[in-house]
mmCIF file of C-alpha atoms and ligand atoms in Angstrom:
data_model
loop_
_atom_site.group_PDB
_atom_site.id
_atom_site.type_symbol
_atom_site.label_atom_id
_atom_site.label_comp_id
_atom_site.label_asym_id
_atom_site.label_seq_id
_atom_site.Cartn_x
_atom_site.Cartn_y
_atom_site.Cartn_z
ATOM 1 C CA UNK A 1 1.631 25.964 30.340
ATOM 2 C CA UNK A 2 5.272 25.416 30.613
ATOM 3 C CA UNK A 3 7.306 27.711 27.898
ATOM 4 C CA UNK A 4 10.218 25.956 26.729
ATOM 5 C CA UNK A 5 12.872 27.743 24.858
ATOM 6 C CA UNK A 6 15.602 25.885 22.767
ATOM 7 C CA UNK A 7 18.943 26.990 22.474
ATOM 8 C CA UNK A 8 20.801 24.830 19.812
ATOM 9 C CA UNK A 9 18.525 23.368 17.036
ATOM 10 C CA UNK A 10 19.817 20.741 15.122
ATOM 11 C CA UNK A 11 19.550 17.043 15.759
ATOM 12 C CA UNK A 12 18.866 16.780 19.033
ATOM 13 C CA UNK A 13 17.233 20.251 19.412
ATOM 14 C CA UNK A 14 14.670 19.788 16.368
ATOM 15 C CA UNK A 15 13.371 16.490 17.770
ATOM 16 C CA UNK A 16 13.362 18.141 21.395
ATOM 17 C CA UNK A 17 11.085 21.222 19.932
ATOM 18 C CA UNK A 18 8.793 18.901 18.046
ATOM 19 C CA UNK A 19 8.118 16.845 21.066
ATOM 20 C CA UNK A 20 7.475 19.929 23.702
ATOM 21 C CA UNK A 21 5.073 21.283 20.866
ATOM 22 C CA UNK A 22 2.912 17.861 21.488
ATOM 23 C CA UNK A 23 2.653 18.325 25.235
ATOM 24 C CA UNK A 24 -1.185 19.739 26.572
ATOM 25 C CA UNK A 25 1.142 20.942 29.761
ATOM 26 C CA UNK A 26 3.546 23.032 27.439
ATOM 27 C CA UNK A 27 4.598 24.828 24.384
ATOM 28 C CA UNK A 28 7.595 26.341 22.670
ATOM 29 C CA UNK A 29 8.732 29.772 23.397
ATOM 30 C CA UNK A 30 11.151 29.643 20.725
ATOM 31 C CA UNK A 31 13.854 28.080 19.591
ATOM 32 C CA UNK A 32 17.766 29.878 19.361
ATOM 33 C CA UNK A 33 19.510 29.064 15.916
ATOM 34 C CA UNK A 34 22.891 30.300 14.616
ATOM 35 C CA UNK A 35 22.167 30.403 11.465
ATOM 36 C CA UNK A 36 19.376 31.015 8.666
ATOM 37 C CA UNK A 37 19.932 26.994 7.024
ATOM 38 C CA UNK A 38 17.498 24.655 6.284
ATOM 39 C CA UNK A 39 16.200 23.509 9.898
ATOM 40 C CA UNK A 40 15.735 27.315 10.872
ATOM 41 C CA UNK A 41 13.104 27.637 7.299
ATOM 42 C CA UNK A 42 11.611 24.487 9.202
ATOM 43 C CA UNK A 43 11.268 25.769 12.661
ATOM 44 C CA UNK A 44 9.606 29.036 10.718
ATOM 45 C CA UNK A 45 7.299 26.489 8.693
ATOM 46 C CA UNK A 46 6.632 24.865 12.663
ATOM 47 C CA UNK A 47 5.937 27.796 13.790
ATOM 48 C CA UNK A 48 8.302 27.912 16.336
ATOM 49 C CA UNK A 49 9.346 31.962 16.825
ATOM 50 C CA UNK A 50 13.409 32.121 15.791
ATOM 51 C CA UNK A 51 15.678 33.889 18.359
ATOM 52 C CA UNK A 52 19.293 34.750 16.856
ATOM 53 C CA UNK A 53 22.009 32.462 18.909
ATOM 54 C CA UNK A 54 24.794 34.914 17.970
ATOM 55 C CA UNK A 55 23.550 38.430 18.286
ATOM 56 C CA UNK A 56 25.777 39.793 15.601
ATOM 57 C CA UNK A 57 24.457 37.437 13.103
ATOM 58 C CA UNK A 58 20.732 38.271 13.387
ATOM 59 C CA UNK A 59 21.023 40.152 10.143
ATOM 60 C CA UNK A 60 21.445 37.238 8.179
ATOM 61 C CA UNK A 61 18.271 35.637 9.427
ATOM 62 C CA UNK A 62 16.405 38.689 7.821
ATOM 63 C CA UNK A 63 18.635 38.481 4.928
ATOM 64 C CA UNK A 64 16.917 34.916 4.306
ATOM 65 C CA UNK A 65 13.803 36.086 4.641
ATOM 66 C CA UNK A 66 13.354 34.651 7.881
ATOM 67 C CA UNK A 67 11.775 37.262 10.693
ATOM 68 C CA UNK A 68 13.462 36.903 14.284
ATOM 69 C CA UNK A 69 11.689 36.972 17.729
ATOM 70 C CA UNK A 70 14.985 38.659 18.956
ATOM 71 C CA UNK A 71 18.220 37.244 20.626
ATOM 72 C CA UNK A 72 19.235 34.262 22.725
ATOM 73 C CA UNK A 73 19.183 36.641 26.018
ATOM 74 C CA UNK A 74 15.357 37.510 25.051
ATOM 75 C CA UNK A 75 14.258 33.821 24.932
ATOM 76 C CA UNK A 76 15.710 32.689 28.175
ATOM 77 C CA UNK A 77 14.385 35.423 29.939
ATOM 78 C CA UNK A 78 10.837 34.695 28.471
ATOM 79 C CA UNK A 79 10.803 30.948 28.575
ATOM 80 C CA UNK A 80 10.049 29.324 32.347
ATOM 81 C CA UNK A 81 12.985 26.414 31.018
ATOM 82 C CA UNK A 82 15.366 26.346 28.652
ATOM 83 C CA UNK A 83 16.778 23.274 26.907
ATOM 84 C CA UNK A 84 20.049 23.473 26.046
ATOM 85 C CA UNK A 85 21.066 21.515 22.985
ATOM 86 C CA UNK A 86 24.202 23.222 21.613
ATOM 87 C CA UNK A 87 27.044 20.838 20.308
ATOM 88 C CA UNK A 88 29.263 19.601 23.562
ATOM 89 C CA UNK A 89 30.883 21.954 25.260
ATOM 90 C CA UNK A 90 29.012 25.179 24.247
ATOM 91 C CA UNK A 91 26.337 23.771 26.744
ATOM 92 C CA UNK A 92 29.078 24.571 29.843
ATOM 93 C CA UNK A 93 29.733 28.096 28.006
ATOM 94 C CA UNK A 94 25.796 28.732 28.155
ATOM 95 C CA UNK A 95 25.723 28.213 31.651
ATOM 96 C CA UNK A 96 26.072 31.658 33.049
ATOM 97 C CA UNK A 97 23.482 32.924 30.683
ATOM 98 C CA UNK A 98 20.703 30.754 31.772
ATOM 99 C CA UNK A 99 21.404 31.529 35.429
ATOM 100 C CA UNK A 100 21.475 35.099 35.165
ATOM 101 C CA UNK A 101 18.306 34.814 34.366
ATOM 102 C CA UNK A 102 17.149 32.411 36.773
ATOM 103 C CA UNK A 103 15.862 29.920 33.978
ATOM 104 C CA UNK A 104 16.497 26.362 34.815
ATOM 105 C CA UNK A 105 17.996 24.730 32.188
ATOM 106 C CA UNK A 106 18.218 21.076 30.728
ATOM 107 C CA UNK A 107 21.707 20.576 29.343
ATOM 108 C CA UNK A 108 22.510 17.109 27.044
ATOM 109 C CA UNK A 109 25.110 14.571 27.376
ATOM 110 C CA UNK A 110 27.748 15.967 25.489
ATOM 111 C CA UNK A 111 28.663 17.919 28.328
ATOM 112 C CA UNK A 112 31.025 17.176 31.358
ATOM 113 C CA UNK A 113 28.055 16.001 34.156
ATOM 114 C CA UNK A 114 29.684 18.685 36.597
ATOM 115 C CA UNK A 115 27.724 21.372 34.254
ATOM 116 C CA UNK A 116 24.194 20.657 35.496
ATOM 117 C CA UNK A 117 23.381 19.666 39.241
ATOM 118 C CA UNK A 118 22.050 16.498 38.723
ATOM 119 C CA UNK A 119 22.411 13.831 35.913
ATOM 120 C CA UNK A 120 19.193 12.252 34.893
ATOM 121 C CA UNK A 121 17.065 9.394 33.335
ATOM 122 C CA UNK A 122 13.613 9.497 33.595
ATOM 123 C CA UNK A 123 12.590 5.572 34.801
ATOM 124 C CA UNK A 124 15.979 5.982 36.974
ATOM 125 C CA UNK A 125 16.177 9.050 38.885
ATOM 126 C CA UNK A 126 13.322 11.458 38.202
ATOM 127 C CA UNK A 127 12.728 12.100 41.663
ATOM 128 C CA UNK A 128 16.417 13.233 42.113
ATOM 129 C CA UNK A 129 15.739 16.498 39.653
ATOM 130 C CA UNK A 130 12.478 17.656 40.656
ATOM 131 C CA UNK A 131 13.195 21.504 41.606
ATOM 132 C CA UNK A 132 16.607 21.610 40.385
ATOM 133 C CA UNK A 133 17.874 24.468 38.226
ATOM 134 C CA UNK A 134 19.930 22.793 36.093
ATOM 135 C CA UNK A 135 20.115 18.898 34.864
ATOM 136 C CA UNK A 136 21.770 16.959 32.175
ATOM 137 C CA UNK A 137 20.148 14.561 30.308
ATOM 138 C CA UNK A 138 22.923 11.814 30.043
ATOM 139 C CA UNK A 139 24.083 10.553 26.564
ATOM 140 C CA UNK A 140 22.068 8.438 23.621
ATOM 141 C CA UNK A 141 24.283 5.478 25.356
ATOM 142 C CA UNK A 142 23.986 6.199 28.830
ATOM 143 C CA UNK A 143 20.155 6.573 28.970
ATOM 144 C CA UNK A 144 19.531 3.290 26.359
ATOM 145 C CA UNK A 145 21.777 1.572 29.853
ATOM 146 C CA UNK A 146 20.307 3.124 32.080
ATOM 147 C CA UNK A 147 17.191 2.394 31.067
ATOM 148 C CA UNK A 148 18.346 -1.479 31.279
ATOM 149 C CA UNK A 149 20.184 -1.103 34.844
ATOM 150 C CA UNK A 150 16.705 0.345 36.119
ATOM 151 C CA UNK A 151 14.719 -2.627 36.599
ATOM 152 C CA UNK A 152 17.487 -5.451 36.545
ATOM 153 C CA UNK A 153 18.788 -3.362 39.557
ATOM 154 C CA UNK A 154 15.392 -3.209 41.422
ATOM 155 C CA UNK A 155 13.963 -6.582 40.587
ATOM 156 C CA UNK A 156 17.477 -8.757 40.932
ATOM 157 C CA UNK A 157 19.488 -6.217 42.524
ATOM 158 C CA UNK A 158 23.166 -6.087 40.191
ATOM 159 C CA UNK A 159 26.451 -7.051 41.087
ATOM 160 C CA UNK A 160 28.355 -6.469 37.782
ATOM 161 C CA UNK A 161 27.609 -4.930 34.418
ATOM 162 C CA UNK A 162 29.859 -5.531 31.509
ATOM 163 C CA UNK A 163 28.785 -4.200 27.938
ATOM 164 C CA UNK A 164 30.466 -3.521 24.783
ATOM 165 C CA UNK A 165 29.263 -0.618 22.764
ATOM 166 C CA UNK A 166 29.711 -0.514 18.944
ATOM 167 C CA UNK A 167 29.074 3.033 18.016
ATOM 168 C CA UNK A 168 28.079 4.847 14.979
ATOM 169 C CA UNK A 169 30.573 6.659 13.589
ATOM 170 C CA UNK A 170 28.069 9.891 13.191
ATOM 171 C CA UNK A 171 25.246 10.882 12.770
ATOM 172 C CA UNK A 172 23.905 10.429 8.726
ATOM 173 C CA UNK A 173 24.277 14.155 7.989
ATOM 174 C CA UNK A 174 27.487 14.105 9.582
ATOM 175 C CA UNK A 175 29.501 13.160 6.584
ATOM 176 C CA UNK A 176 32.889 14.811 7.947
ATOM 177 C CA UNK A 177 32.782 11.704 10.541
ATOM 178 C CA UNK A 178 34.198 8.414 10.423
ATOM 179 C CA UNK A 179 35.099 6.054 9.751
ATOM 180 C CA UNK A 180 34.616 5.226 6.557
ATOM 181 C CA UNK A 181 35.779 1.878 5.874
ATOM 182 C CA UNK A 182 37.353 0.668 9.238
ATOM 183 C CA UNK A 183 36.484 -0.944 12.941
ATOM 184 C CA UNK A 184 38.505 1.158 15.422
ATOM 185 C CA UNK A 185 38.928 0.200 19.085
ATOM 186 C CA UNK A 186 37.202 3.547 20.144
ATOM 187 C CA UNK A 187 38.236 4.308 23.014
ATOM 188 C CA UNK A 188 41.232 2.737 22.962
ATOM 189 C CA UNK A 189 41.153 2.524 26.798
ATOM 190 C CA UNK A 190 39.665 0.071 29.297
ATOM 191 C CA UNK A 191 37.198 0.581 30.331
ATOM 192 C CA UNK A 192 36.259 3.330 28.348
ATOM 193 C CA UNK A 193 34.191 6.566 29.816
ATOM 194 C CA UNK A 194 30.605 5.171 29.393
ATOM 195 C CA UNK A 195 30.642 3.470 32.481
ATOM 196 C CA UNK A 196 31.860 6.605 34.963
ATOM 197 C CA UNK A 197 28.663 8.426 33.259
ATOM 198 C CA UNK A 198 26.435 5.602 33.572
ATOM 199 C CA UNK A 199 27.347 5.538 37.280
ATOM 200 C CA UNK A 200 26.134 9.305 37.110
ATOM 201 C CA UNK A 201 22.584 7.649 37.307
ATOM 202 C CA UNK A 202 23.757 4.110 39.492
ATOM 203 C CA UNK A 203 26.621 5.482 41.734
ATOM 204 C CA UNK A 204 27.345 2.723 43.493
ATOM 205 C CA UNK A 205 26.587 0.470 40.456
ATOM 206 C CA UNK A 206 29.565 -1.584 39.195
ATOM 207 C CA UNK A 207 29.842 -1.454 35.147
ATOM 208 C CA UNK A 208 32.671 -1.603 33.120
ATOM 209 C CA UNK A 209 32.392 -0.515 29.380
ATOM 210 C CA UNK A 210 34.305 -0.424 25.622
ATOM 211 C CA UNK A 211 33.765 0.935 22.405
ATOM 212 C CA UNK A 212 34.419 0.369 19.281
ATOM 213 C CA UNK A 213 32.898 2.523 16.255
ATOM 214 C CA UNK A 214 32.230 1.201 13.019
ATOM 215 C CA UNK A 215 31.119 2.829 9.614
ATOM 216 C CA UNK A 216 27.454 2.871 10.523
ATOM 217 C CA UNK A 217 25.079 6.017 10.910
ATOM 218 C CA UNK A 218 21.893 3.772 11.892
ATOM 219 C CA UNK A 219 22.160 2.944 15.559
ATOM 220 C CA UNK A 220 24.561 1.844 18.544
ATOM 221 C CA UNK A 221 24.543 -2.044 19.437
ATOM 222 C CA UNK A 222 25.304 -2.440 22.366
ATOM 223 C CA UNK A 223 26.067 -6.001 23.371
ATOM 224 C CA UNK A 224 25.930 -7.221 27.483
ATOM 225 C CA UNK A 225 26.066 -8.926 30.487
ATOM 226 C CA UNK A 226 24.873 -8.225 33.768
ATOM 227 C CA UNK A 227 25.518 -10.565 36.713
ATOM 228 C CA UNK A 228 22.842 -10.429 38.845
ATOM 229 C CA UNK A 229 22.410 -10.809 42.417
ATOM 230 C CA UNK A 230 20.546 -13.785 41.768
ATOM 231 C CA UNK A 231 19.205 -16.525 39.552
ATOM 232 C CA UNK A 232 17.442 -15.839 36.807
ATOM 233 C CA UNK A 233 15.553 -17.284 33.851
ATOM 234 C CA UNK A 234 15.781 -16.050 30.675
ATOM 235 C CA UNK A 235 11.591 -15.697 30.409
ATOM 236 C CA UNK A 236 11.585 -14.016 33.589
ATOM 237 C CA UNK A 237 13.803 -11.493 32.953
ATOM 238 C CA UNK A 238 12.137 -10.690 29.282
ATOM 239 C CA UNK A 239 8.658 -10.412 31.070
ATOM 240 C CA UNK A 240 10.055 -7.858 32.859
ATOM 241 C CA UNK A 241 11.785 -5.706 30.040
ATOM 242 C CA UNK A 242 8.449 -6.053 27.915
ATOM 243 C CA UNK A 243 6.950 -4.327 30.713
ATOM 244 C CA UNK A 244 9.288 -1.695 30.674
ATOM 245 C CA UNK A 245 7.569 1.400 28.489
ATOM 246 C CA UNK A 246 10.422 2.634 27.049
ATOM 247 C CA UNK A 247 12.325 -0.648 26.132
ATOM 248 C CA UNK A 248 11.470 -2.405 23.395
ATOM 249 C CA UNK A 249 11.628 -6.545 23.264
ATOM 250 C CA UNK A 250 11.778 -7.116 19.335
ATOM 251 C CA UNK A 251 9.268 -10.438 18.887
ATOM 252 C CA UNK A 252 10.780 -13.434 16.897
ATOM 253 C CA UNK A 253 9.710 -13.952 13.553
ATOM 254 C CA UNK A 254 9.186 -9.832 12.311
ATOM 255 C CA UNK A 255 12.468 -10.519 10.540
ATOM 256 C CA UNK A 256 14.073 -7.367 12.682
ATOM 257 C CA UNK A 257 17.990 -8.396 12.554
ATOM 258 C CA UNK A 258 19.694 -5.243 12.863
ATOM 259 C CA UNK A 259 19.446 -1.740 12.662
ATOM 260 C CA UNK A 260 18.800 -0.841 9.207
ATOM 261 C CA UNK A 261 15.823 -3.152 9.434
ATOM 262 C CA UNK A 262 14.356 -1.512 12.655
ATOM 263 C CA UNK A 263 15.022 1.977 10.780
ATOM 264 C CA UNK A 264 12.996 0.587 7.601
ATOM 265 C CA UNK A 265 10.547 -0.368 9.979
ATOM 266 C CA UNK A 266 10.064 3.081 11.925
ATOM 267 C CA UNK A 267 9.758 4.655 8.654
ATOM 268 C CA UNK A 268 7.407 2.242 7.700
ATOM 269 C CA UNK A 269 5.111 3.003 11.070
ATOM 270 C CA UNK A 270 5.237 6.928 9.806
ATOM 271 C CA UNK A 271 7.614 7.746 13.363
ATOM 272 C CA UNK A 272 8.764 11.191 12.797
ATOM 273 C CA UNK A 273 12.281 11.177 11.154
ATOM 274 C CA UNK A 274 12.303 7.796 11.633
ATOM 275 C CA UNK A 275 12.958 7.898 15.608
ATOM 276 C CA UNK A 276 12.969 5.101 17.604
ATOM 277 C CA UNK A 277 12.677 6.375 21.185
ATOM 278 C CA UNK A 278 12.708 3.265 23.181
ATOM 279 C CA UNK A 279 15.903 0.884 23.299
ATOM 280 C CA UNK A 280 15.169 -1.861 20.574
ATOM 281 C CA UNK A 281 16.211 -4.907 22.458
ATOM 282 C CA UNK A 282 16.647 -8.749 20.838
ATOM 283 C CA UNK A 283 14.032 -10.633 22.784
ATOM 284 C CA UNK A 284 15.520 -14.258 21.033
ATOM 285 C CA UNK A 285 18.955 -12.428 22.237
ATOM 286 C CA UNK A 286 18.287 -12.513 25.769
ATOM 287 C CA UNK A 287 20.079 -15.795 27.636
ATOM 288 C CA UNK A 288 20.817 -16.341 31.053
ATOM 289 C CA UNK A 289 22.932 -18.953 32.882
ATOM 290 C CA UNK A 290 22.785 -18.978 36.777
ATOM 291 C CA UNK A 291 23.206 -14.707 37.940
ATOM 292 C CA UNK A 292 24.647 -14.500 34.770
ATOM 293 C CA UNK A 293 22.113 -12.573 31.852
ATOM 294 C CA UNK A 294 23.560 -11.995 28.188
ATOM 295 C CA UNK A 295 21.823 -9.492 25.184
ATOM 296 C CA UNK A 296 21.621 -7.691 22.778
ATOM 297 C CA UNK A 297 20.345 -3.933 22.591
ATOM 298 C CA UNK A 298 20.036 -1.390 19.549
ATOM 299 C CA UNK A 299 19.780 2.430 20.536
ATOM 300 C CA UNK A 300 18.773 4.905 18.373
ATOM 301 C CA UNK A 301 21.026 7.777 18.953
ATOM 302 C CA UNK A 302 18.949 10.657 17.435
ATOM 303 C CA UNK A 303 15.903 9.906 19.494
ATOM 304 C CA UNK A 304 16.068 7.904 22.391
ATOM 305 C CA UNK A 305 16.705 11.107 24.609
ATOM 306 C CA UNK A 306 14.248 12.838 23.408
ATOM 307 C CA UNK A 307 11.367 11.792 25.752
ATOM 308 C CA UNK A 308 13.981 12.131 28.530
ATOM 309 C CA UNK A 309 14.272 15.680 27.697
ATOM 310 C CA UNK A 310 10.587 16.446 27.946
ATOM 311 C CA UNK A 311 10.320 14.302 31.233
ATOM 312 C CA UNK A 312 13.445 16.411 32.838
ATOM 313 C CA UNK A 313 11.138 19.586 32.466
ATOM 314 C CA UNK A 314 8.331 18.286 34.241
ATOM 315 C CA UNK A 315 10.690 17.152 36.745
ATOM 316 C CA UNK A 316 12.534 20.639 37.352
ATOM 317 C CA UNK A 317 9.166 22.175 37.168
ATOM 318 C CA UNK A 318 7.614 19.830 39.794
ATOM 319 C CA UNK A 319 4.865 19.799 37.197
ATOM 320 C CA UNK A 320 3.832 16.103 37.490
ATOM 321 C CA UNK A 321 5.708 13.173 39.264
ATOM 322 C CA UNK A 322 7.809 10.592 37.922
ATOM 323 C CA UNK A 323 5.091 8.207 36.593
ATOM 324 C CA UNK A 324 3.004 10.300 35.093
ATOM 325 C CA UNK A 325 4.933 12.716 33.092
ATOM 326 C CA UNK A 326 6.446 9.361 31.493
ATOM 327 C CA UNK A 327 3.237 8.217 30.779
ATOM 328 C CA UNK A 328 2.326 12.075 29.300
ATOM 329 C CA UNK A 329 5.280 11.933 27.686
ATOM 330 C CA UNK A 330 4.883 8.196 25.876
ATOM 331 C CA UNK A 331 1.227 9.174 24.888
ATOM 332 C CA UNK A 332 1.576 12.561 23.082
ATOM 333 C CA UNK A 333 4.541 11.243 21.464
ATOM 334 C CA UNK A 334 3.733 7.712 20.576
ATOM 335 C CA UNK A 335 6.599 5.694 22.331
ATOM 336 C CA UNK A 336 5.869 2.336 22.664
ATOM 337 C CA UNK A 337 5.887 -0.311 19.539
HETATM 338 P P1 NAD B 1 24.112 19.205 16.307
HETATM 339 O O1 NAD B 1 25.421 19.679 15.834
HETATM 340 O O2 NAD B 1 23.277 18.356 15.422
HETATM 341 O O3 NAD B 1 23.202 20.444 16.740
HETATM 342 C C1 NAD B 1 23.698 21.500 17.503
HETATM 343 C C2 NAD B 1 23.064 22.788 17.008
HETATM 344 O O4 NAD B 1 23.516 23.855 17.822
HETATM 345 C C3 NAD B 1 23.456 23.119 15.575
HETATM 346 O O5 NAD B 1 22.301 23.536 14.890
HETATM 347 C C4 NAD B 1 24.468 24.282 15.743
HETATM 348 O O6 NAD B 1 24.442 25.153 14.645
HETATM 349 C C5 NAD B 1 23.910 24.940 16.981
HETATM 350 N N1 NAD B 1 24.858 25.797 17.702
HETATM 351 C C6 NAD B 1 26.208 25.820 17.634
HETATM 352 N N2 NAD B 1 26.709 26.758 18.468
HETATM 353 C C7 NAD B 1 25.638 27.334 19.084
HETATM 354 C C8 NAD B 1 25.496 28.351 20.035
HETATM 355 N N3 NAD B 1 26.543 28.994 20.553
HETATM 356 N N4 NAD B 1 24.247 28.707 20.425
HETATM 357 C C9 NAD B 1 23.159 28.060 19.933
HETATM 358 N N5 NAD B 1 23.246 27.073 19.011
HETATM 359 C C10 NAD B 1 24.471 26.714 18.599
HETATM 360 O O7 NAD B 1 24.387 18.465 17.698
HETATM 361 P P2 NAD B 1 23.485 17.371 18.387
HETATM 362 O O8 NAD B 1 23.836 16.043 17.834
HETATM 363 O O9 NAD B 1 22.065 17.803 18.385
HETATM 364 O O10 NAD B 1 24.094 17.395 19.863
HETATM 365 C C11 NAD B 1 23.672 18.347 20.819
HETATM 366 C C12 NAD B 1 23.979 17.803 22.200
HETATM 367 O O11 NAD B 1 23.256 16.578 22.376
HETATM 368 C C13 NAD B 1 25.451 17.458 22.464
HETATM 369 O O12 NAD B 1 25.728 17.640 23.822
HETATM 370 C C14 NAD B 1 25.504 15.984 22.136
HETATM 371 O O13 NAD B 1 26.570 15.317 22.756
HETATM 372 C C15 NAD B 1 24.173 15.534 22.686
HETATM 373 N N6 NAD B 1 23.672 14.292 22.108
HETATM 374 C C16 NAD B 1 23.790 14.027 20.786
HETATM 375 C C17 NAD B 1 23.356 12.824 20.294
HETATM 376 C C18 NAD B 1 23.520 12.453 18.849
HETATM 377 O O14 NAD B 1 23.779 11.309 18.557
HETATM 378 N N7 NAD B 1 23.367 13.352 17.903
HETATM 379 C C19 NAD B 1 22.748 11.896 21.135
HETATM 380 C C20 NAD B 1 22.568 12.218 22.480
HETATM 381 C C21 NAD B 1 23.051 13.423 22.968
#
């Protein structure tokens, strides 16, 4: 059994713990919390033991009635990996814990890809973390790419990738985020940062990126072209994104036009919070004329890591190889629509 600690339990953290917990090859050592709110009364209710983040404030766990394992230090020293899912930047400040303790960690995409030794996607470079001590587990946008680059890239080969990504604005309990009523040109610049970390998983791919965010808590669109190295057809290439486990080609006719739809629809199929791990792609969406391919993608930016996350500790384990931890992983969760 791999024991996986959790430092950082909210959004990403929660869904993290929830998904370890349903793994026959691991469980949850605990999970490291900051303070007593509601998700630490659920992580007592999971059963997941509560470590205090911030060693002065372990009193007010106790003063909520909630009994802690100990302190941060005490759960990476007792788990075999630690998942780090802090808000960005705290990740990088972590760092020096988890190595004094020689725990390999799994840090998220928040953070500056220098933090961890090797940037990762499960169906793109699993092979390229297995043993390392420390890997990040590239952004909600970067992995819903990557996961597209993966196969174009091996089946076509790629010469150019040009998307535009229209971002939430936050996450829907992140009500100090924005905006409210506007469409911002966000980043500004061109091309923005997504493609540099996308070429954390494809470094000699060519992509250029921008973003916009728009009042929307749902989902990221992301709309694209890739030139290919060759020409396509439009059925070819959707064959081979419907066999793609972790990519989702959304069938004509289920009246699925957007992202509040597919939300209704997760919700509907009892998924857990309402995830939607795989990238929700527009199969009527997908065109292609000569190298040239055009579509439309939906990422879900709460989940779609998630199953990364669990696949990056098999692979810095060396616990199972690339295919079938993702299987593992798809099964016990229930990725796949
Ligand atoms: P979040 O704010 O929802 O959760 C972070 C949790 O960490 C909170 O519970 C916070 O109280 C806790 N925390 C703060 N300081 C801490 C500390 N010193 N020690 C332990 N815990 C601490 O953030 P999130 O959305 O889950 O993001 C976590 C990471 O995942 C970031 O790197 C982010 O960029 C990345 N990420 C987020 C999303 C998303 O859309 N939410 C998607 C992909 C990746």
């Amino acid at each position: 059994m791999i024991r996986v600690g959790v430092n950082g339990y909210g959004t990403i953290g929660k869904r993290v713990a929830d998904a370890v917990a349903a793994q026959p090859d691991m469980e949850v050592a605990g999970v490291a919390k900051t303070q007593p709110n509601f998700e630490a009364h659920t992580a007592v209710e999971r059963g997941y033991s509560m470590y205090a983040a911030i060693p002065e404030r372990a009193p007010l766990f106790g003063d909520a009635g909630i009994e802690t394992a100990g302190v941060v230090d005490e759960l990476v020293a007792d788990a075999d990996v630690i998942v780090d899912a802090t808000p960005s930047g705290i990740g990088a400040e972590n760092r020096s814990l988890y190595a004094s303790y020689d725990t390999p960690a799994i840090f998220q995409g928040g953070e500056d890809a220098s933090v961890a030794q090797v940037s990762f996607n499960a169906r793109a470079n699993y092979d390229d973390a297995r043993g390392a001590d420390s890997v990040r587990v590239v952004s909600c946008n970067t992995t819903g790419l990557s996961r597209l680059v993966a196969p174009l890239e091996e089946e076509y080969g790629v010469e150019k990738v040009r998307a535009t990504l229209v971002r939430r604005g936050g996450d829907p309990s992140q009500h100090s985020r924005g905006p409210i009523n506007d469409i911002l040109p966000n980043p500004i610049e061109i091309p923005s940062h997504h493609g540099p970390d996308v070429q954390t998983i494809f470094p000699e791919l060519s992509i250029d990126t921008m973003g916009l965010k728009v009042p929307a808590t749902l989902m990221h669109v992301h709309a694209v072209n890739v030139t290919l190295e060759s020409d396509v057809t439009a059925a070819h290439v959707r064959q081979l994104l419907e066999d793609q486990s972790r990519i989702y080609v959304i069938p004509e006719g289920l009246g699925l036009d957007g992202a509040g739809k597919l939300k209704d629809f997760a919700l509907d199929a009892g998924r857990p919070r309402g995830d939607l791990w795989e990238n929700c792609l527009w199969g009527e969406s997908i065109a292609t004329e000569g190298r040239d391919l055009y579509l439309f993608q939906a990422v879900h930016q709460e989940s779609d890591v998630v199953p990364e996350n669990v696949d990056a500790i098999r692979a810095v384990t060396d616990s199972a190889d690339a295919a079938e931890s993702i299987e593992r992983t798809n099964r016990t969760i229930g990725v796949g629509l």
